[in-house]
Amino acid sequence: MNLRDWEIIHALYERKNITRAARTLFISQPALTARVKQIEEYFGCQIILRERRGIQFTPEGEYLAKQAVNVLKQQEQIRSDVLSMKDNLGGTLKLGHPTFFQNTSCRRY
C-alpha cells in the first residue's frame, strides 16, 4: 500500500463510480480497476461490489474508506509540519566548557 492507493480508495468512495474516480485521478479506467484488484489482494478481501449503476463498498471497504481519510489528512499534516520546519532553525545546541577554573587574583599596580 502506498499513498496513491489511499487516494484511489478515497476517490472511489466519494464518486461511487469507477469511471468518474479514474477521471478524477487522471488514470484510465482499466488501470484503476487493475489497481483496485491489487489492493483487494493485498488485504485479502473484496472492498467494492460492481453494480450496473456504479459501485458499492463492502463493510471492509467502508472501513478502508474511512481510514483513507485519516491517512490522507495525516500525510498532509506531516507535509505541512516538515515544510514549516524548513525555514526555522531548531534542535539542541551543546556547549562545552572546562570544568576546572583556576582562580587567579588580579593585582593592580
MMTF fields as JSON, N, C-alpha, C and O atoms, coordinates in Angstrom:
{
  "mmtfVersion": "1.0.0",
  "mmtfProducer": "UNKNOWN",
  "numBonds": 435,
  "numAtoms": 436,
  "numGroups": 109,
  "numChains": 1,
  "numModels": 1,
  "chainsPerModel": [1],
  "groupsPerChain": [109],
  "chainIdList": ["A"],
  "bondAtomList": [4, 2, 8, 6, 12, 10, 16, 14, 20, 18, 24, 22, 28, 26, 32, 30, 36, 34, 40, 38, 44, 42, 48, 46, 52, 50, 56, 54, 60, 58, 64, 62, 68, 66, 72, 70, 76, 74, 80, 78, 84, 82, 88, 86, 92, 90, 96, 94, 100, 98, 104, 102, 108, 106, 112, 110, 116, 114, 120, 118, 124, 122, 128, 126, 132, 130, 136, 134, 140, 138, 144, 142, 148, 146, 152, 150, 156, 154, 160, 158, 164, 162, 168, 166, 172, 170, 176, 174, 180, 178, 184, 182, 188, 186, 192, 190, 196, 194, 200, 198, 204, 202, 208, 206, 212, 210, 216, 214, 220, 218, 224, 222, 228, 226, 232, 230, 236, 234, 240, 238, 244, 242, 248, 246, 252, 250, 256, 254, 260, 258, 264, 262, 268, 266, 272, 270, 276, 274, 280, 278, 284, 282, 288, 286, 292, 290, 296, 294, 300, 298, 304, 302, 308, 306, 312, 310, 316, 314, 320, 318, 324, 322, 328, 326, 332, 330, 336, 334, 340, 338, 344, 342, 348, 346, 352, 350, 356, 354, 360, 358, 364, 362, 368, 366, 372, 370, 376, 374, 380, 378, 384, 382, 388, 386, 392, 390, 396, 394, 400, 398, 404, 402, 408, 406, 412, 410, 416, 414, 420, 418, 424, 422, 428, 426, 432, 430],
  "bondOrderList": [1, 1, 1, 1, 1, 1, 1, 1, 1, 1, 1, 1, 1, 1, 1, 1, 1, 1, 1, 1, 1, 1, 1, 1, 1, 1, 1, 1, 1, 1, 1, 1, 1, 1, 1, 1, 1, 1, 1, 1, 1, 1, 1, 1, 1, 1, 1, 1, 1, 1, 1, 1, 1, 1, 1, 1, 1, 1, 1, 1, 1, 1, 1, 1, 1, 1, 1, 1, 1, 1, 1, 1, 1, 1, 1, 1, 1, 1, 1, 1, 1, 1, 1, 1, 1, 1, 1, 1, 1, 1, 1, 1, 1, 1, 1, 1, 1, 1, 1, 1, 1, 1, 1, 1, 1, 1, 1, 1],
  "groupList": [{"groupName": "MET", "atomNameList": ["N", "CA", "C", "O"], "elementList": ["N", "C", "C", "O"], "formalChargeList": [0, 0, 0, 0], "bondAtomList": [1, 0, 2, 1, 3, 2], "bondOrderList": [1, 1, 2], "singleLetterCode": "M", "chemCompType": "L-PEPTIDE LINKING"}, {"groupName": "ASN", "atomNameList": ["N", "CA", "C", "O"], "elementList": ["N", "C", "C", "O"], "formalChargeList": [0, 0, 0, 0], "bondAtomList": [1, 0, 2, 1, 3, 2], "bondOrderList": [1, 1, 2], "singleLetterCode": "N", "chemCompType": "L-PEPTIDE LINKING"}, {"groupName": "LEU", "atomNameList": ["N", "CA", "C", "O"], "elementList": ["N", "C", "C", "O"], "formalChargeList": [0, 0, 0, 0], "bondAtomList": [1, 0, 2, 1, 3, 2], "bondOrderList": [1, 1, 2], "singleLetterCode": "L", "chemCompType": "L-PEPTIDE LINKING"}, {"groupName": "ARG", "atomNameList": ["N", "CA", "C", "O"], "elementList": ["N", "C", "C", "O"], "formalChargeList": [0, 0, 0, 0], "bondAtomList": [1, 0, 2, 1, 3, 2], "bondOrderList": [1, 1, 2], "singleLetterCode": "R", "chemCompType": "L-PEPTIDE LINKING"}, {"groupName": "ASP", "atomNameList": ["N", "CA", "C", "O"], "elementList": ["N", "C", "C", "O"], "formalChargeList": [0, 0, 0, 0], "bondAtomList": [1, 0, 2, 1, 3, 2], "bondOrderList": [1, 1, 2], "singleLetterCode": "D", "chemCompType": "L-PEPTIDE LINKING"}, {"groupName": "TRP", "atomNameList": ["N", "CA", "C", "O"], "elementList": ["N", "C", "C", "O"], "formalChargeList": [0, 0, 0, 0], "bondAtomList": [1, 0, 2, 1, 3, 2], "bondOrderList": [1, 1, 2], "singleLetterCode": "W", "chemCompType": "L-PEPTIDE LINKING"}, {"groupName": "GLU", "atomNameList": ["N", "CA", "C", "O"], "elementList": ["N", "C", "C", "O"], "formalChargeList": [0, 0, 0, 0], "bondAtomList": [1, 0, 2, 1, 3, 2], "bondOrderList": [1, 1, 2], "singleLetterCode": "E", "chemCompType": "L-PEPTIDE LINKING"}, {"groupName": "ILE", "atomNameList": ["N", "CA", "C", "O"], "elementList": ["N", "C", "C", "O"], "formalChargeList": [0, 0, 0, 0], "bondAtomList": [1, 0, 2, 1, 3, 2], "bondOrderList": [1, 1, 2], "singleLetterCode": "I", "chemCompType": "L-PEPTIDE LINKING"}, {"groupName": "HIS", "atomNameList": ["N", "CA", "C", "O"], "elementList": ["N", "C", "C", "O"], "formalChargeList": [0, 0, 0, 0], "bondAtomList": [1, 0, 2, 1, 3, 2], "bondOrderList": [1, 1, 2], "singleLetterCode": "H", "chemCompType": "L-PEPTIDE LINKING"}, {"groupName": "ALA", "atomNameList": ["N", "CA", "C", "O"], "elementList": ["N", "C", "C", "O"], "formalChargeList": [0, 0, 0, 0], "bondAtomList": [1, 0, 2, 1, 3, 2], "bondOrderList": [1, 1, 2], "singleLetterCode": "A", "chemCompType": "L-PEPTIDE LINKING"}, {"groupName": "TYR", "atomNameList": ["N", "CA", "C", "O"], "elementList": ["N", "C", "C", "O"], "formalChargeList": [0, 0, 0, 0], "bondAtomList": [1, 0, 2, 1, 3, 2], "bondOrderList": [1, 1, 2], "singleLetterCode": "Y", "chemCompType": "L-PEPTIDE LINKING"}, {"groupName": "LYS", "atomNameList": ["N", "CA", "C", "O"], "elementList": ["N", "C", "C", "O"], "formalChargeList": [0, 0, 0, 0], "bondAtomList": [1, 0, 2, 1, 3, 2], "bondOrderList": [1, 1, 2], "singleLetterCode": "K", "chemCompType": "L-PEPTIDE LINKING"}, {"groupName": "THR", "atomNameList": ["N", "CA", "C", "O"], "elementList": ["N", "C", "C", "O"], "formalChargeList": [0, 0, 0, 0], "bondAtomList": [1, 0, 2, 1, 3, 2], "bondOrderList": [1, 1, 2], "singleLetterCode": "T", "chemCompType": "L-PEPTIDE LINKING"}, {"groupName": "PHE", "atomNameList": ["N", "CA", "C", "O"], "elementList": ["N", "C", "C", "O"], "formalChargeList": [0, 0, 0, 0], "bondAtomList": [1, 0, 2, 1, 3, 2], "bondOrderList": [1, 1, 2], "singleLetterCode": "F", "chemCompType": "L-PEPTIDE LINKING"}, {"groupName": "SER", "atomNameList": ["N", "CA", "C", "O"], "elementList": ["N", "C", "C", "O"], "formalChargeList": [0, 0, 0, 0], "bondAtomList": [1, 0, 2, 1, 3, 2], "bondOrderList": [1, 1, 2], "singleLetterCode": "S", "chemCompType": "L-PEPTIDE LINKING"}, {"groupName": "GLN", "atomNameList": ["N", "CA", "C", "O"], "elementList": ["N", "C", "C", "O"], "formalChargeList": [0, 0, 0, 0], "bondAtomList": [1, 0, 2, 1, 3, 2], "bondOrderList": [1, 1, 2], "singleLetterCode": "Q", "chemCompType": "L-PEPTIDE LINKING"}, {"groupName": "PRO", "atomNameList": ["N", "CA", "C", "O"], "elementList": ["N", "C", "C", "O"], "formalChargeList": [0, 0, 0, 0], "bondAtomList": [1, 0, 2, 1, 3, 2], "bondOrderList": [1, 1, 2], "singleLetterCode": "P", "chemCompType": "L-PEPTIDE LINKING"}, {"groupName": "VAL", "atomNameList": ["N", "CA", "C", "O"], "elementList": ["N", "C", "C", "O"], "formalChargeList": [0, 0, 0, 0], "bondAtomList": [1, 0, 2, 1, 3, 2], "bondOrderList": [1, 1, 2], "singleLetterCode": "V", "chemCompType": "L-PEPTIDE LINKING"}, {"groupName": "GLY", "atomNameList": ["N", "CA", "C", "O"], "elementList": ["N", "C", "C", "O"], "formalChargeList": [0, 0, 0, 0], "bondAtomList": [1, 0, 2, 1, 3, 2], "bondOrderList": [1, 1, 2], "singleLetterCode": "G", "chemCompType": "PEPTIDE LINKING"}, {"groupName": "CYS", "atomNameList": ["N", "CA", "C", "O"], "elementList": ["N", "C", "C", "O"], "formalChargeList": [0, 0, 0, 0], "bondAtomList": [1, 0, 2, 1, 3, 2], "bondOrderList": [1, 1, 2], "singleLetterCode": "C", "chemCompType": "L-PEPTIDE LINKING"}],
  "groupTypeList": [0, 1, 2, 3, 4, 5, 6, 7, 7, 8, 9, 2, 10, 6, 3, 11, 1, 7, 12, 3, 9, 9, 3, 12, 2, 13, 7, 14, 15, 16, 9, 2, 12, 9, 3, 17, 11, 15, 7, 6, 6, 10, 13, 18, 19, 15, 7, 7, 2, 3, 6, 3, 3, 18, 7, 15, 13, 12, 16, 6, 18, 6, 10, 2, 9, 11, 15, 9, 17, 1, 17, 2, 11, 15, 15, 6, 15, 7, 3, 14, 4, 17, 2, 14, 0, 11, 4, 1, 2, 18, 18, 12, 2, 11, 2, 18, 8, 16, 12, 13, 13, 15, 1, 12, 14, 19, 3, 3, 10],
  "groupIdList": [1, 2, 3, 4, 5, 6, 7, 8, 9, 10, 11, 12, 13, 14, 15, 16, 17, 18, 19, 20, 21, 22, 23, 24, 25, 26, 27, 28, 29, 30, 31, 32, 33, 34, 35, 36, 37, 38, 39, 40, 41, 42, 43, 44, 45, 46, 47, 48, 49, 50, 51, 52, 53, 54, 55, 56, 57, 58, 59, 60, 61, 62, 63, 64, 65, 66, 67, 68, 69, 70, 71, 72, 73, 74, 75, 76, 77, 78, 79, 80, 81, 82, 83, 84, 85, 86, 87, 88, 89, 90, 91, 92, 93, 94, 95, 96, 97, 98, 99, 100, 101, 102, 103, 104, 105, 106, 107, 108, 109],
  "secStructList": [7, 7, 2, 2, 2, 2, 2, 2, 2, 2, 2, 2, 2, 2, 2, 7, 7, 2, 2, 2, 2, 2, 2, 2, 2, 6, 1, 7, 2, 2, 2, 2, 2, 2, 2, 2, 2, 2, 2, 2, 2, 2, 2, 6, 1, 7, 7, 3, 3, 3, 3, 6, 6, 3, 3, 3, 3, 7, 2, 2, 2, 2, 2, 2, 2, 2, 2, 2, 2, 2, 2, 2, 2, 2, 2, 2, 2, 2, 2, 2, 2, 2, 2, 2, 2, 6, 6, 1, 7, 7, 1, 7, 7, 7, 7, 7, 7, 7, 1, 7, 7, 7, 7, 7, 7, 7, 7, 7, 7],
  "xCoordList": [0.845, 0.0, 0.882, 1.863, 0.504, 1.185, 0.131, -1.069, 0.586, -0.326, -1.315, -2.478, -0.865, -1.749, -2.909, -4.022, -2.665, -3.723, -4.802, -5.993, -4.378, -5.353, -6.144, -7.338, -5.488, -6.189, -7.218, -8.311, -6.876, -7.796, -9.023, -10.152, -8.814, -9.939, -10.837, -12.062, -10.214, -10.989, -11.795, -12.971, -11.165, -11.865, -13.024, -14.101, -12.81, -13.891, -15.045, -16.21, -14.729, -15.765, -16.57, -17.79, -15.892, -16.59, -17.414, -18.535, -16.881, -17.548, -18.555, -19.521, -18.324, -19.172, -19.281, -20.267, -18.231, -18.21, -16.758, -15.975, -16.398, -15.005, -14.563, -13.463, -15.391, -15.019, -14.815, -13.839, -15.721, -15.586, -14.362, -13.649, -14.132, -12.949, -11.672, -10.719, -11.648, -10.472, -10.219, -9.075, -11.278, -11.118, -10.569, -9.695, -11.075, -10.612, -9.131, -8.399, -8.699, -7.307, -6.385, -5.179, -6.951, -6.19, -5.497, -4.342, -6.229, -5.734, -6.843, -8.002, -6.492, -7.505, -8.343, -7.915, -9.543, -10.436, -9.834, -9.916, -9.231, -8.609, -7.452, -7.281, -6.669, -5.564, -6.107, -5.549, -7.192, -7.801, -8.373, -8.195, -9.049, -9.611, -8.512, -8.672, -7.412, -6.291, -5.705, -5.358, -5.597, -5.034, -5.971, -5.517, -7.275, -8.244, -8.107, -8.171, -7.923, -7.744, -6.499, -6.529, -5.41, -4.19, -4.405, -3.887, -5.168, -5.468, -6.289, -6.038, -7.267, -8.09, -7.242, -7.452, -6.305, -5.403, -4.517, -4.248, -4.067, -3.221, -3.952, -3.384, -5.222, -6.0, -6.7, -7.209, -6.722, -7.326, -8.836, -9.435, -9.452, -10.907, -11.382, -10.617, -12.641, -13.236, -13.648, -14.281, -13.293, -13.628, -14.775, -15.455, -14.994, -16.12, -16.897, -16.36, -18.172, -19.045, -19.442, -19.941, -19.222, -19.557, -21.027, -21.496, -21.736, -23.144, -23.365, -22.461, -24.568, -24.882, -24.679, -24.185, -25.052, -25.024, -23.907, -24.054, -22.827, -21.696, -21.157, -21.185, -20.666, -20.079, -20.683, -21.244, -20.548, -20.965, -19.829, -19.202, -19.569, -18.486, -18.962, -20.072, -18.107, -18.349, -18.058, -17.509, -18.406, -18.05, -16.546, -16.127, -15.739, -14.285, -13.884, -13.006, -14.536, -14.269, -14.675, -13.979, -15.796, -16.231, -15.176, -14.831, -14.67, -13.638, -12.395, -11.844, -11.961, -10.778, -11.012, -10.099, -12.223, -12.533, -12.42, -11.912, -12.886, -12.761, -11.306, -10.879, -10.552, -9.132, -8.373, -7.395, -8.821, -8.173, -8.229, -7.256, -9.358, -9.485, -8.457, -7.785, -8.339, -7.371, -5.934, -5.144, -5.599, -4.238, -3.9, -2.807, -4.809, -4.551, -4.425, -3.588, -5.25, -5.132, -3.8, -3.133, -3.421, -2.159, -0.974, -0.037, -1.007, 0.076, 0.181, 1.284, -0.943, -0.929, -0.4, 0.328, -0.759, -0.26, 1.253, 1.962, 1.74, 3.179, 3.903, 4.925, 3.375, 3.984, 4.012, 5.023, 2.913, 2.834, 3.846, 4.515, 3.955, 4.904, 6.346, 7.134, 6.682, 8.045, 8.358, 9.455, 7.408, 7.646, 7.796, 8.573, 7.064, 7.192, 8.514, 9.014, 9.08, 10.366, 11.52, 12.611, 11.29, 12.338, 13.005, 14.223, 12.23, 12.765, 13.17, 13.805, 12.814, 13.127, 14.334, 14.444, 15.22, 16.335, 15.849, 15.143, 16.22, 15.793, 16.724, 17.571, 16.563, 17.379, 18.072, 17.705, 19.044, 19.768, 21.136, 21.865, 21.464, 22.775, 23.576, 23.16, 24.713, 25.561, 26.804, 27.486, 27.076, 28.257, 29.192, 28.755, 30.464, 31.452, 32.195, 32.426, 32.557, 33.362, 34.233, 33.871, 35.366, 36.228, 35.581, 34.929, 35.775, 35.184, 36.073, 35.623, 37.327, 38.253, 38.662, 39.236, 38.368, 38.812, 39.796, 39.53, 40.919, 41.907, 41.599, 41.521, 41.427, 41.127, 42.429, 43.21, 42.65, 43.847, 43.419, 42.456, 44.15, 43.797, 44.548, 45.699, 43.887, 44.476, 44.986, 44.258, 46.218, 46.763, 46.928, 47.352, 46.582, 46.75, 47.951, 48.106, 48.745, 49.935, 49.779, 50.681],
  "yCoordList": [-1.185, 0.0, 1.237, 1.336, 2.154, 3.442, 4.543, 4.268, 5.78, 6.91, 6.962, 7.319, 6.614, 6.629, 5.645, 5.923, 4.501, 3.527, 4.115, 3.892, 4.86, 5.504, 6.566, 6.738, 7.28, 8.262, 7.57, 8.096, 6.401, 5.629, 5.219, 5.402, 4.671, 4.25, 5.438, 5.339, 6.556, 7.762, 8.265, 8.606, 8.31, 8.777, 7.849, 8.315, 6.557, 5.6, 5.792, 5.729, 6.021, 6.185, 7.46, 7.471, 8.517, 9.777, 9.724, 10.232, 9.122, 9.128, 7.989, 8.118, 6.886, 5.687, 5.189, 4.563, 5.488, 5.094, 4.983, 5.913, 3.853, 3.623, 4.602, 5.148, 4.826, 5.732, 7.152, 7.804, 7.639, 9.006, 9.125, 10.128, 8.094, 8.115, 8.125, 8.831, 7.353, 7.321, 8.701, 9.149, 9.366, 10.726, 11.68, 12.497, 11.576, 12.434, 12.221, 13.168, 10.97, 10.616, 10.726, 10.505, 11.066, 11.205, 9.899, 9.9, 8.781, 7.49, 6.816, 7.225, 5.801, 5.111, 4.198, 3.781, 3.902, 3.019, 1.619, 1.052, 1.038, -0.277, -0.267, -1.22, 0.801, 0.908, 0.996, 0.397, 1.742, 1.854, 0.509, 0.103, -0.164, -1.477, -2.465, -3.232, -2.446, -3.334, -3.008, -3.908, -1.724, -1.337, -1.731, -2.155, -1.592, -1.999, -3.492, -3.929, -4.26, -5.707, -5.992, -6.871, -5.261, -5.443, -5.059, -5.717, -3.996, -3.579, -4.669, -5.005, -5.213, -6.288, -7.521, -8.178, -7.833, -8.964, -8.688, -9.589, -7.46, -7.083, -7.306, -7.859, -6.87, -7.002, -8.352, -8.707, -9.091, -10.416, -10.402, -11.328, -9.358, -9.268, -8.362, -7.574, -8.497, -7.63, -6.333, -6.354, -5.207, -3.932, -3.22, -2.389, -3.544, -2.944, -4.017, -5.052, -3.734, -4.582, -3.771, -2.653, -4.328, -3.625, -3.861, -4.999, -2.797, -2.866, -2.141, -1.488, -2.26, -1.605, -0.093, 0.508, 0.503, 1.964, 2.464, 3.507, 1.765, 2.216, 1.115, -0.061, 1.507, 0.543, 0.727, 1.772, -0.31, -0.259, -0.844, -1.822, -0.261, -0.725, -1.834, -1.786, -2.831, -3.881, -3.297, -2.199, -3.995, -3.478, -3.243, -2.264, -4.146, -3.956, -2.713, -1.955, -2.521, -1.351, -0.06, 0.949, -0.086, 1.092, 1.46, 2.63, 0.444, 0.674, 1.295, 2.27, 0.723, 1.257, 2.673, 3.499, 2.96, 4.313, 5.326, 6.43, 4.955, 5.854, 6.036, 7.135, 4.949, 5.037, 5.854, 6.527, 5.798, 6.576, 8.061, 8.782, 8.518, 9.933, 10.273, 11.301, 9.403, 9.648, 9.646, 10.517, 8.683, 8.581, 9.815, 10.367, 10.247, 11.408, 12.688, 13.538, 12.832, 14.01, 13.996, 15.024, 12.821, 12.708, 13.013, 13.696, 12.525, 12.78, 14.275, 14.815, 14.935, 16.376, 17.147, 18.127, 16.711, 17.368, 17.197, 18.146, 16.009, 15.746, 16.626, 17.236, 16.687, 17.516, 18.979, 19.66, 19.459, 20.844, 21.11, 22.144, 20.174, 20.338, 20.39, 21.223, 19.513, 19.472, 20.75, 21.295, 21.229, 22.466, 23.661, 24.571, 23.677, 24.793, 24.735, 25.766, 23.546, 23.416, 23.842, 24.14, 23.87, 24.169, 25.511, 25.629, 26.521, 27.861, 28.168, 29.19, 27.304, 27.548, 26.718, 25.534, 27.369, 26.628, 26.041, 26.698, 24.837, 24.202, 23.065, 22.671, 22.555, 21.435, 21.733, 22.67, 20.952, 21.086, 21.696, 21.254, 22.686, 23.314, 22.865, 23.075, 22.254, 21.781, 22.659, 22.883, 23.143, 23.974, 23.233, 22.564, 23.355, 22.736, 23.804, 24.909, 23.461, 24.37, 23.544, 22.428, 24.091, 23.339, 23.28, 24.227, 22.161, 22.013, 22.58, 22.733, 22.891, 23.407, 24.816, 25.038, 25.75, 27.12, 27.441, 27.19, 27.992, 28.369, 29.786, 30.705, 29.942, 31.256, 32.007, 31.704, 32.94, 33.768, 35.158, 35.699, 35.719, 37.078, 38.043, 37.825, 39.054, 40.093, 41.204, 41.723, 41.543, 42.618, 43.848, 43.795, 44.934, 46.186, 46.908, 46.955, 47.434, 48.145, 49.599, 50.362],
  "zCoordList": [0.0, 0.0, 0.0, 0.737, -0.835, -0.838, -0.783, -0.764, -0.758, -0.632, -1.793, -1.604, -2.967, -4.137, -3.964, -4.411, -3.322, -3.079, -2.168, -2.382, -1.159, -0.274, -1.034, -0.792, -1.951, -2.78, -3.669, -3.878, -4.187, -5.028, -4.228, -4.684, -3.054, -2.213, -1.893, -1.948, -1.56, -1.224, -2.426, -2.291, -3.586, -4.792, -5.148, -5.52, -5.037, -5.311, -4.333, -4.723, -3.092, -2.083, -2.333, -2.17, -2.723, -2.981, -4.264, -4.295, -5.313, -6.627, -6.805, -7.557, -6.114, -6.233, -7.674, -8.063, -8.457, -9.859, -10.305, -10.113, -10.897, -11.286, -12.37, -12.295, -13.358, -14.454, -13.952, -14.323, -13.114, -12.578, -11.669, -11.698, -10.868, -9.992, -10.83, -10.499, -11.905, -12.785, -13.388, -13.465, -13.81, -14.363, -13.311, -13.601, -12.107, -11.009, -10.73, -10.442, -10.82, -10.517, -11.733, -11.623, -12.886, -14.131, -14.534, -14.961, -14.389, -14.865, -15.657, -15.587, -16.396, -17.198, -16.309, -15.234, -16.786, -16.042, -15.884, -14.794, -16.936, -16.756, -15.747, -14.987, -15.743, -14.783, -13.356, -12.436, -13.176, -11.853, -11.4, -10.252, -12.304, -11.98, -11.59, -10.641, -12.312, -12.001, -10.631, -9.866, -10.328, -9.026, -7.89, -6.828, -8.109, -7.089, -6.823, -5.674, -7.865, -7.707, -6.862, -6.001, -7.098, -6.315, -4.849, -3.947, -4.621, -3.244, -2.551, -1.394, -3.267, -2.702, -2.392, -1.372, -3.251, -2.993, -1.785, -0.991, -1.647, -0.52, 0.802, 1.744, 0.87, 2.097, 2.209, 3.272, 1.125, 1.162, 1.267, 1.813, 0.747, 0.776, -0.359, -0.917, -0.674, -1.691, -1.014, 0.042, -1.614, -0.987, -1.687, -1.084, -2.967, -3.68, -4.425, -4.821, -4.6, -5.411, -6.635, -6.513, -7.796, -9.031, -9.36, -9.36, -9.634, -9.991, -11.305, -11.827, -11.832, -13.112, -13.052, -14.006, -11.962, -11.874, -10.974, -10.338, -10.909, -10.093, -9.221, -9.585, -8.066, -7.137, -5.754, -5.423, -4.972, -3.578, -2.749, -3.155, -1.613, -0.757, 0.169, 0.7, 0.352, 1.326, 2.713, 2.804, 3.785, 5.121, 5.28, 5.898, 4.718, 4.765, 3.971, 4.382, 2.837, 2.01, 2.697, 2.588, 3.403, 4.175, 5.21, 5.377, 5.901, 6.909, 6.26, 6.772, 5.132, 4.447, 3.944, 3.967, 3.49, 3.011, 4.151, 3.956, 5.324, 6.482, 6.884, 7.238, 6.825, 7.147, 6.11, 6.439, 4.86, 3.794, 4.111, 3.893, 4.623, 5.002, 6.074, 5.996, 7.073, 8.155, 7.646, 8.009, 6.816, 6.279, 5.45, 5.583, 4.611, 3.757, 4.575, 4.27, 5.612, 6.49, 7.231, 7.35, 7.728, 8.462, 7.551, 7.964, 6.343, 5.399, 5.109, 5.033, 4.949, 4.669, 5.874, 5.714, 7.077, 8.288, 8.407, 8.744, 8.136, 8.186, 7.174, 7.489, 5.968, 4.922, 5.346, 5.172, 5.898, 6.355, 7.471, 7.475, 8.415, 9.522, 9.013, 9.46, 8.095, 7.561, 6.793, 6.917, 6.004, 5.26, 6.188, 5.898, 7.3, 8.236, 8.996, 9.447, 9.141, 9.823, 8.923, 9.41, 7.642, 6.667, 6.932, 6.8, 7.302, 7.48, 8.915, 9.176, 9.829, 11.235, 11.657, 11.341, 12.368, 12.944, 14.255, 15.019, 14.502, 15.739, 16.081, 15.279, 17.249, 17.662, 18.985, 19.694, 19.295, 20.551, 20.283, 19.395, 21.039, 20.958, 22.166, 23.306, 21.924, 23.016, 23.081, 22.081, 24.274, 24.511, 25.443, 26.379, 25.184, 26.055, 26.842, 26.353, 28.043, 28.845, 29.782, 30.155, 30.155, 31.074, 32.46, 32.899, 33.127, 34.454, 35.556, 36.692, 35.24, 36.242, 35.854, 34.788, 36.715, 36.522, 37.631, 38.806, 37.252, 38.248, 38.685, 37.87, 39.963, 40.485, 40.667, 41.569, 39.85, 39.99, 40.339, 39.796, 41.251, 41.641, 40.738, 40.359, 40.433, 39.596, 40.508, 41.355, 40.318, 41.115, 40.259, 39.104, 40.862, 40.16, 40.771, 41.991, 39.961, 40.436, 40.262, 40.607]
}
